């Protein structure tokens, strides 16, 4: 069975934030929450890279390991889902996740967190709601996976840097890209762009 995964090719990401906007619009994510964000590493220096980050749907997810009420679980496709009915808003998953995926709406002034929200790989939710129902959409967002579609964030990526789908296929696509373009210094950059040192 396929295990669904995300992969962001940092050599292709142009920090356009189309993935962030697509996610917010498709799932009607409330103001103040971001299921997906673009992080820039080495901003303004040579070697700057942008990476689209969300829940990476880990095989052995640390958020599920620390949840005291077991509201986080993996589906048959390897998508890490959560039940908002069971969530108590303790925040343990937020501290355990290395990607900062779990988000909490600010409900009140004195630290009350509310129910956790995170990327669902556009696979709906983990509650008792019927697949594709209005109730499921209100709690968890779109269930594109049930319709045979990939997450909208990956589909809207103009440079195809954000890949989503079966982990083995994603790995093969990335491997082919690296073999085609090369890797390391000189694969992209001044020498490649301007053919420096090549007599024409």
Short mmCIF file of C-alpha atoms in Angstrom, two decimals:
data_model
loop_
_atom_site.label_atom_id
_atom_site.label_comp_id
_atom_site.label_asym_id
_atom_site.label_seq_id
_atom_site.Cartn_x
_atom_site.Cartn_y
_atom_site.Cartn_z
CA UNK A 1 0.00 0.00 0.00
CA UNK A 2 1.18 3.53 -0.81
CA UNK A 3 2.51 5.75 1.97
CA UNK A 4 1.68 9.38 1.29
CA UNK A 5 4.56 11.85 1.70
CA UNK A 6 5.53 15.45 0.95
CA UNK A 7 8.90 16.49 -0.46
CA UNK A 8 10.02 20.06 -1.14
CA UNK A 9 12.82 20.44 -3.67
CA UNK A 10 14.65 23.46 -2.21
CA UNK A 11 16.51 24.02 -5.49
CA UNK A 12 13.19 24.78 -7.21
CA UNK A 13 11.22 26.67 -4.53
CA UNK A 14 10.95 30.40 -5.37
CA UNK A 15 9.22 31.52 -2.14
CA UNK A 16 6.01 32.53 -3.96
CA UNK A 17 3.76 31.21 -1.14
CA UNK A 18 1.22 29.80 -3.61
CA UNK A 19 1.16 26.59 -1.55
CA UNK A 20 0.32 28.56 1.61
CA UNK A 21 -2.49 30.48 -0.11
CA UNK A 22 -3.89 27.36 -1.79
CA UNK A 23 -4.02 25.52 1.55
CA UNK A 24 -5.72 28.40 3.36
CA UNK A 25 -8.32 28.83 0.60
CA UNK A 26 -9.07 25.15 -0.02
CA UNK A 27 -9.50 24.31 3.66
CA UNK A 28 -10.81 27.67 4.90
CA UNK A 29 -8.10 27.70 7.58
CA UNK A 30 -9.00 30.30 10.26
CA UNK A 31 -7.06 33.54 10.59
CA UNK A 32 -3.91 33.11 12.66
CA UNK A 33 -3.37 29.45 11.72
CA UNK A 34 -1.05 28.23 8.95
CA UNK A 35 -1.10 24.58 8.04
CA UNK A 36 1.71 25.27 5.58
CA UNK A 37 4.41 27.94 5.53
CA UNK A 38 7.53 28.73 3.53
CA UNK A 39 10.76 28.95 5.52
CA UNK A 40 13.84 30.68 4.07
CA UNK A 41 17.25 29.39 5.15
CA UNK A 42 20.39 31.58 4.89
CA UNK A 43 18.22 34.57 3.96
CA UNK A 44 20.14 37.13 1.90
CA UNK A 45 23.38 35.16 1.70
CA UNK A 46 24.85 32.87 -0.97
CA UNK A 47 23.20 29.47 -0.72
CA UNK A 48 19.80 30.90 0.27
CA UNK A 49 17.05 28.29 -0.02
CA UNK A 50 13.31 28.30 0.60
CA UNK A 51 11.44 25.23 1.83
CA UNK A 52 7.69 24.70 2.02
CA UNK A 53 6.93 23.20 5.45
CA UNK A 54 3.88 21.47 6.88
CA UNK A 55 3.15 18.20 8.63
CA UNK A 56 5.52 15.68 7.03
CA UNK A 57 3.26 12.72 7.95
CA UNK A 58 6.06 10.85 9.67
CA UNK A 59 6.11 7.06 9.69
CA UNK A 60 6.76 7.03 13.44
CA UNK A 61 5.28 10.41 14.36
CA UNK A 62 6.58 11.97 17.60
CA UNK A 63 3.34 13.97 17.99
CA UNK A 64 1.33 10.74 18.25
CA UNK A 65 3.83 9.31 20.73
CA UNK A 66 3.36 12.16 23.22
CA UNK A 67 -0.41 12.71 22.88
CA UNK A 68 -1.95 11.78 26.28
CA UNK A 69 -5.41 11.12 24.80
CA UNK A 70 -4.28 9.31 21.61
CA UNK A 71 -6.09 11.72 19.30
CA UNK A 72 -3.28 11.53 16.68
CA UNK A 73 -3.02 8.44 14.50
CA UNK A 74 -1.90 7.26 11.05
CA UNK A 75 -4.35 6.23 8.35
CA UNK A 76 -3.82 3.20 6.09
CA UNK A 77 -2.15 5.55 3.56
CA UNK A 78 0.33 6.78 6.16
CA UNK A 79 -1.38 10.16 6.57
CA UNK A 80 -1.13 11.43 10.15
CA UNK A 81 -4.62 12.56 11.22
CA UNK A 82 -6.08 13.83 14.47
CA UNK A 83 -9.48 13.84 16.13
CA UNK A 84 -10.64 17.28 17.24
CA UNK A 85 -13.28 15.59 19.40
CA UNK A 86 -10.58 13.93 21.53
CA UNK A 87 -8.02 16.77 21.54
CA UNK A 88 -7.66 18.54 24.92
CA UNK A 89 -5.31 21.29 23.69
CA UNK A 90 -2.41 20.36 25.96
CA UNK A 91 0.22 21.34 23.38
CA UNK A 92 2.49 18.31 23.82
CA UNK A 93 2.32 17.57 20.08
CA UNK A 94 3.43 21.12 19.29
CA UNK A 95 6.58 20.71 21.37
CA UNK A 96 7.31 17.20 20.04
CA UNK A 97 6.97 18.03 16.33
CA UNK A 98 10.30 19.02 14.71
CA UNK A 99 8.43 20.77 11.87
CA UNK A 100 6.11 22.96 13.97
CA UNK A 101 3.08 21.44 12.24
CA UNK A 102 0.49 21.43 15.06
CA UNK A 103 -1.13 24.87 15.36
CA UNK A 104 -3.47 26.23 18.00
CA UNK A 105 -5.99 29.04 17.64
CA UNK A 106 -5.79 31.62 20.37
CA UNK A 107 -9.12 31.26 22.18
CA UNK A 108 -8.59 33.50 25.21
CA UNK A 109 -6.02 35.65 26.97
CA UNK A 110 -4.69 33.34 29.66
CA UNK A 111 -3.04 30.59 27.64
CA UNK A 112 -6.10 28.58 26.61
CA UNK A 113 -5.17 26.92 23.36
CA UNK A 114 -8.29 25.39 21.88
CA UNK A 115 -8.25 22.34 19.59
CA UNK A 116 -5.12 21.49 17.61
CA UNK A 117 -5.15 22.05 13.86
CA UNK A 118 -2.64 20.78 11.30
CA UNK A 119 -2.16 19.65 7.72
CA UNK A 120 -4.32 16.65 6.90
CA UNK A 121 -2.78 15.96 3.46
CA UNK A 122 -6.21 17.06 2.18
CA UNK A 123 -7.55 13.72 3.49
CA UNK A 124 -10.35 15.04 5.66
CA UNK A 125 -10.35 14.21 9.31
CA UNK A 126 -10.00 11.65 11.98
CA UNK A 127 -13.41 12.01 13.57
CA UNK A 128 -16.66 10.08 13.22
CA UNK A 129 -17.95 12.39 10.46
CA UNK A 130 -18.97 10.89 7.14
CA UNK A 131 -16.30 11.18 4.42
CA UNK A 132 -16.93 14.22 2.25
CA UNK A 133 -19.62 15.64 4.54
CA UNK A 134 -20.05 19.32 5.46
CA UNK A 135 -19.27 18.47 9.11
CA UNK A 136 -15.96 16.89 8.12
CA UNK A 137 -15.10 19.92 5.96
CA UNK A 138 -15.87 22.38 8.76
CA UNK A 139 -13.60 20.56 11.22
CA UNK A 140 -10.73 19.37 9.02
CA UNK A 141 -11.02 20.92 5.56
CA UNK A 142 -11.21 19.32 2.13
CA UNK A 143 -11.02 15.58 1.54
CA UNK A 144 -9.34 15.64 -1.88
CA UNK A 145 -7.68 12.26 -1.30
CA UNK A 146 -11.09 10.55 -1.25
CA UNK A 147 -11.75 12.13 -4.67
CA UNK A 148 -8.50 10.70 -6.03
CA UNK A 149 -6.76 14.10 -6.02
CA UNK A 150 -3.49 15.23 -4.45
CA UNK A 151 -3.26 18.06 -1.89
CA UNK A 152 -3.94 21.42 -3.53
CA UNK A 153 -0.70 22.94 -2.18
CA UNK A 154 1.33 20.56 -4.35
CA UNK A 155 -0.93 20.95 -7.36
CA UNK A 156 -0.65 24.75 -7.22
CA UNK A 157 3.17 24.80 -7.00
CA UNK A 158 4.23 26.62 -10.18
CA UNK A 159 7.79 25.23 -10.20
CA UNK A 160 6.74 21.76 -9.04
CA UNK A 161 9.14 22.01 -6.13
CA UNK A 162 6.48 20.73 -3.71
CA UNK A 163 5.72 17.10 -4.47
CA UNK A 164 2.99 15.03 -2.82
CA UNK A 165 1.86 11.45 -3.22
CA UNK A 166 3.21 7.92 -2.87
CA UNK A 167 6.58 8.16 -1.10
CA UNK A 168 8.30 5.74 -3.48
CA UNK A 169 7.20 7.66 -6.57
CA UNK A 170 8.20 10.98 -4.99
CA UNK A 171 11.65 9.58 -4.17
CA UNK A 172 12.08 8.38 -7.76
CA UNK A 173 11.10 11.78 -9.19
CA UNK A 174 13.58 13.54 -6.91
CA UNK A 175 16.34 11.06 -7.76
CA UNK A 176 15.80 11.65 -11.50
CA UNK A 177 15.94 15.43 -10.95
CA UNK A 178 19.21 15.23 -9.03
CA UNK A 179 20.80 12.94 -11.64
CA UNK A 180 19.70 15.27 -14.45
CA UNK A 181 20.84 18.56 -12.92
CA UNK A 182 23.78 17.34 -10.85
CA UNK A 183 24.24 18.17 -7.20
CA UNK A 184 26.51 20.37 -5.15
CA UNK A 185 28.48 23.46 -6.16
CA UNK A 186 28.48 24.07 -9.86
CA UNK A 187 25.22 22.22 -10.52
CA UNK A 188 23.47 25.59 -10.51
CA UNK A 189 25.13 28.96 -10.37
CA UNK A 190 27.50 31.24 -12.22
CA UNK A 191 29.45 28.56 -14.09
CA UNK A 192 26.32 26.83 -15.35
CA UNK A 193 24.44 30.01 -16.21
CA UNK A 194 27.27 31.87 -17.97
CA UNK A 195 29.44 28.99 -19.18
CA UNK A 196 32.45 30.52 -17.48
CA UNK A 197 35.66 28.83 -18.48
CA UNK A 198 34.12 27.27 -21.59
CA UNK A 199 35.51 28.46 -24.91
CA UNK A 200 32.76 29.08 -27.43
#
